[in-house]
PDB file of C-alpha atoms in Angstrom:
ATOM      1  CA  MET A   1      43.635   7.435 -43.867  1.00 75.00           C
ATOM      2  CA  LYS A   2      40.164   7.827 -43.034  1.00 78.00           C
ATOM      3  CA  LEU A   3      40.298   3.685 -42.564  1.00 82.00           C
ATOM      4  CA  PHE A   4      42.698   4.221 -39.957  1.00 81.00           C
ATOM      5  CA  LEU A   5      41.108   7.050 -38.043  1.00 80.00           C
ATOM      6  CA  ARG A   6      38.019   4.613 -38.287  1.00 83.00           C
ATOM      7  CA  LEU A   7      39.946   2.338 -36.785  1.00 80.00           C
ATOM      8  CA  VAL A   8      41.175   3.952 -34.327  1.00 79.00           C
ATOM      9  CA  LEU A   9      37.829   5.311 -33.111  1.00 79.00           C
ATOM     10  CA  ILE A  10      36.176   1.527 -33.138  1.00 84.00           C
ATOM     11  CA  ILE A  11      39.356   0.216 -30.538  1.00 82.00           C
ATOM     12  CA  SER A  12      39.292   3.365 -28.354  1.00 79.00           C
ATOM     13  CA  ALA A  13      35.217   3.216 -28.025  1.00 76.00           C
ATOM     14  CA  LEU A  14      35.680  -0.947 -27.655  1.00 75.00           C
ATOM     15  CA  LEU A  15      38.208  -0.204 -24.697  1.00 74.00           C
ATOM     16  CA  ILE A  16      36.525   2.692 -22.965  1.00 75.00           C
ATOM     17  CA  ALA A  17      33.677   0.105 -23.096  1.00 69.00           C
ATOM     18  CA  ALA A  18      35.575  -2.655 -21.739  1.00 67.00           C
ATOM     19  CA  CYS A  19      36.817  -0.531 -18.863  1.00 68.00           C
ATOM     20  CA  ALA A  20      33.121   0.388 -17.367  1.00 63.00           C
ATOM     21  CA  THR A  21      32.129  -2.338 -14.564  1.00 63.00           C
ATOM     22  CA  ALA A  22      28.698  -3.856 -14.509  1.00 61.00           C
ATOM     23  CA  PRO A  23      26.510  -3.092 -11.191  1.00 60.00           C
ATOM     24  CA  ASP A  24      26.792  -5.247  -8.688  1.00 61.00           C
ATOM     25  CA  SER A  25      24.092  -8.106  -8.842  1.00 60.00           C
ATOM     26  CA  GLY A  26      24.026  -8.420  -4.879  1.00 60.00           C
ATOM     27  CA  GLU A  27      23.029  -4.887  -4.431  1.00 63.00           C
ATOM     28  CA  SER A  28      19.138  -3.843  -4.147  1.00 65.00           C
ATOM     29  CA  ILE A  29      17.481  -0.349  -5.086  1.00 66.00           C
ATOM     30  CA  GLN A  30      15.690   0.303  -1.504  1.00 69.00           C
ATOM     31  CA  PRO A  31      11.776   1.551  -2.268  1.00 68.00           C
ATOM     32  CA  LEU A  32      10.872   4.710  -1.618  1.00 63.00           C
ATOM     33  CA  THR A  33       8.566   4.873   1.724  1.00 63.00           C
ATOM     34  CA  LEU A  34       5.755   7.211   2.181  1.00 60.00           C
ATOM     35  CA  ASP A  35       5.436   8.617   5.624  1.00 61.00           C
ATOM     36  CA  THR A  36       1.531   7.811   6.567  1.00 60.00           C
ATOM     37  CA  GLY A  37       2.129   9.206  10.079  1.00 62.00           C
ATOM     38  CA  PHE A  38       1.299   5.599  11.904  1.00 58.00           C
ATOM     39  CA  PRO A  39       4.164   3.199  12.752  1.00 61.00           C
ATOM     40  CA  TYR A  40       5.035   0.028  10.583  1.00 60.00           C
ATOM     41  CA  ARG A  41       2.272  -2.738  11.837  1.00 60.00           C
ATOM     42  CA  PRO A  42       2.300  -5.849  10.143  1.00 62.00           C
ATOM     43  CA  SER A  43      -1.475  -6.146   7.791  1.00 60.00           C
ATOM     44  CA  PRO A  44      -4.486  -7.287   9.612  1.00 54.00           C
ATOM     45  CA  GLU A  45      -4.335 -10.621   7.528  1.00 57.00           C
ATOM     46  CA  ALA A  46      -1.084 -11.569   9.024  1.00 63.00           C
ATOM     47  CA  VAL A  47      -2.227 -10.559  12.338  1.00 61.00           C
ATOM     48  CA  TYR A  48      -5.579 -11.722  12.536  1.00 60.00           C
ATOM     49  CA  GLY A  49      -5.808 -14.108  10.069  1.00 62.00           C
ATOM     50  CA  GLU A  50      -9.173 -14.220   7.521  1.00 61.00           C
ATOM     51  CA  LEU A  51     -12.705 -13.306   9.097  1.00 52.00           C
ATOM     52  CA  PRO A  52     -15.323 -16.205   9.077  1.00 52.00           C
ATOM     53  CA  GLU A  53     -17.449 -16.563   5.604  1.00 48.00           C
ATOM     54  CA  PRO A  54     -20.607 -15.722   7.212  1.00 45.00           C
ATOM     55  CA  PHE A  55     -19.398 -12.845   9.103  1.00 50.00           C
ATOM     56  CA  VAL A  56     -18.049 -11.303   5.659  1.00 47.00           C
ATOM     57  CA  ARG A  57     -21.378 -11.616   4.135  1.00 46.00           C
ATOM     58  CA  LEU A  58     -23.008 -10.044   6.744  1.00 52.00           C
ATOM     59  CA  VAL A  59     -20.978  -6.608   5.933  1.00 61.00           C
ATOM     60  CA  ASP A  60     -22.016  -5.197   2.837  1.00 72.00           C
ATOM     61  CA  LEU A  61     -19.354  -2.354   2.011  1.00 80.00           C
ATOM     62  CA  SER A  62     -21.793  -0.920  -0.528  1.00 83.00           C
ATOM     63  CA  ARG A  63     -23.700   0.712   2.456  1.00 86.00           C
ATOM     64  CA  LEU A  64     -21.365   3.237   3.213  1.00 90.00           C
ATOM     65  CA  ARG A  65     -21.586   6.452   2.141  1.00 92.00           C
ATOM     66  CA  VAL A  66     -18.652   9.686   3.256  1.00 94.00           C
ATOM     67  CA  GLY A  67     -19.852  11.950   5.553  1.00 95.00           C
ATOM     68  CA  MET A  68     -21.913   9.059   7.787  1.00 94.00           C
ATOM     69  CA  THR A  69     -21.708   9.344  11.229  1.00 94.00           C
ATOM     70  CA  LYS A  70     -19.511   6.824  13.884  1.00 93.00           C
ATOM     71  CA  ALA A  71     -23.325   6.351  15.112  1.00 92.00           C
ATOM     72  CA  GLU A  72     -24.757   5.281  11.863  1.00 92.00           C
ATOM     73  CA  VAL A  73     -21.459   3.337  10.651  1.00 90.00           C
ATOM     74  CA  LEU A  74     -21.942   1.446  14.222  1.00 88.00           C
ATOM     75  CA  ALA A  75     -25.429   0.821  12.739  1.00 86.00           C
ATOM     76  CA  ILE A  76     -24.377  -1.402   9.655  1.00 83.00           C
ATOM     77  CA  PHE A  77     -21.168  -2.428  10.932  1.00 83.00           C
ATOM     78  CA  PRO A  78     -20.087  -4.016  14.357  1.00 81.00           C
ATOM     79  CA  ASP A  79     -17.298  -2.754  16.779  1.00 85.00           C
ATOM     80  CA  PRO A  80     -14.077  -2.403  14.566  1.00 87.00           C
ATOM     81  CA  ARG A  81     -11.094  -4.906  16.178  1.00 88.00           C
ATOM     82  CA  THR A  82      -8.898  -1.817  16.960  1.00 91.00           C
ATOM     83  CA  ILE A  83      -9.117   2.282  16.358  1.00 93.00           C
ATOM     84  CA  ASN A  84      -6.021   4.389  15.135  1.00 92.00           C
ATOM     85  CA  VAL A  85      -5.626   7.786  15.413  1.00 92.00           C
ATOM     86  CA  SER A  86      -2.408   9.594  13.268  1.00 89.00           C
ATOM     87  CA  PRO A  87      -1.078  12.471  14.555  1.00 88.00           C
ATOM     88  CA  ARG A  88      -2.930  14.182  11.556  1.00 88.00           C
ATOM     89  CA  GLY A  89      -6.036  14.107  13.269  1.00 88.00           C
ATOM     90  CA  LEU A  90      -7.121  10.481  11.045  1.00 93.00           C
ATOM     91  CA  GLU A  91      -9.056   8.358  13.003  1.00 95.00           C
ATOM     92  CA  VAL A  92      -8.972   4.196  11.552  1.00 93.00           C
ATOM     93  CA  TRP A  93     -10.820   1.686  12.289  1.00 92.00           C
ATOM     94  CA  GLU A  94      -9.491  -1.945  11.135  1.00 89.00           C
ATOM     95  CA  TYR A  95     -11.480  -4.825  10.484  1.00 81.00           C
ATOM     96  CA  GLY A  96      -9.913  -7.936   8.916  1.00 77.00           C
ATOM     97  CA  PHE A  97     -11.489  -7.092   5.819  1.00 78.00           C
ATOM     98  CA  ALA A  98     -11.409  -3.395   5.370  1.00 85.00           C
ATOM     99  CA  GLN A  99      -9.926  -0.215   6.845  1.00 89.00           C
ATOM    100  CA  LEU A 100     -12.267   2.661   7.369  1.00 92.00           C
ATOM    101  CA  HIS A 101     -11.576   6.394   7.877  1.00 94.00           C
ATOM    102  CA  PHE A 102     -12.796   9.559   9.742  1.00 96.00           C
ATOM    103  CA  ARG A 103     -11.804  13.217  10.117  1.00 94.00           C
ATOM    104  CA  ASN A 104     -13.463  14.922  12.333  1.00 93.00           C
ATOM    105  CA  GLY A 105     -16.095  12.212  13.017  1.00 93.00           C
ATOM    106  CA  GLN A 106     -17.345  12.309   9.844  1.00 95.00           C
ATOM    107  CA  LEU A 107     -16.317   9.236   7.231  1.00 95.00           C
ATOM    108  CA  ALA A 108     -13.946  10.408   4.617  1.00 94.00           C
ATOM    109  CA  ASN A 109     -12.589   7.233   3.135  1.00 92.00           C
ATOM    110  CA  TRP A 110     -12.308   3.271   2.970  1.00 90.00           C
ATOM    111  CA  PHE A 111     -10.692   0.462   1.814  1.00 87.00           C
ATOM    112  CA  GLU A 112     -11.677  -2.764   1.229  1.00 82.00           C
ATOM    113  CA  ILE A 113      -8.816  -5.238   2.246  1.00 77.00           C
ATOM    114  CA  GLY A 114      -7.849  -8.865   0.469  1.00 65.00           C
ATOM    115  CA  ARG A 115     -11.528  -9.869  -0.221  1.00 53.00           C
ATOM    116  CA  PRO A 116     -11.734 -11.277  -3.299  1.00 51.00           C
ATOM    117  CA  ARG A 117     -14.270  -8.929  -5.923  1.00 52.00           C
ATOM    118  CA  GLY A 118     -17.703 -10.531  -6.252  1.00 48.00           C
ATOM    119  CA  LEU A 119     -18.188 -11.417  -2.479  1.00 46.00           C
TER     120      LEU A 119
END
């Protein structure tokens, strides 16, 4: 009798598992997007390409310090390619190799873009 119950349980488990459908491999999971306050734009590398090597070596990101004024940054860096202001008041200076973020006229943060380490 116990053997019969085990067989019934195993067969019913197999039947239930056989009825399950596999997920469609054609469906893709949409990534979660984060609203940054800026409209989508392609990366600076896609728009401008890479900067000439001599120009990249002239600019030293290690000289940047949080809290620097725009005038202090312009004394080190050339004029940015573009300047964008978000609805939240964040001003972003874009270069081909970096983005500098200003809040209330002072440097708040910066990001190096697409430049290999050690250059």
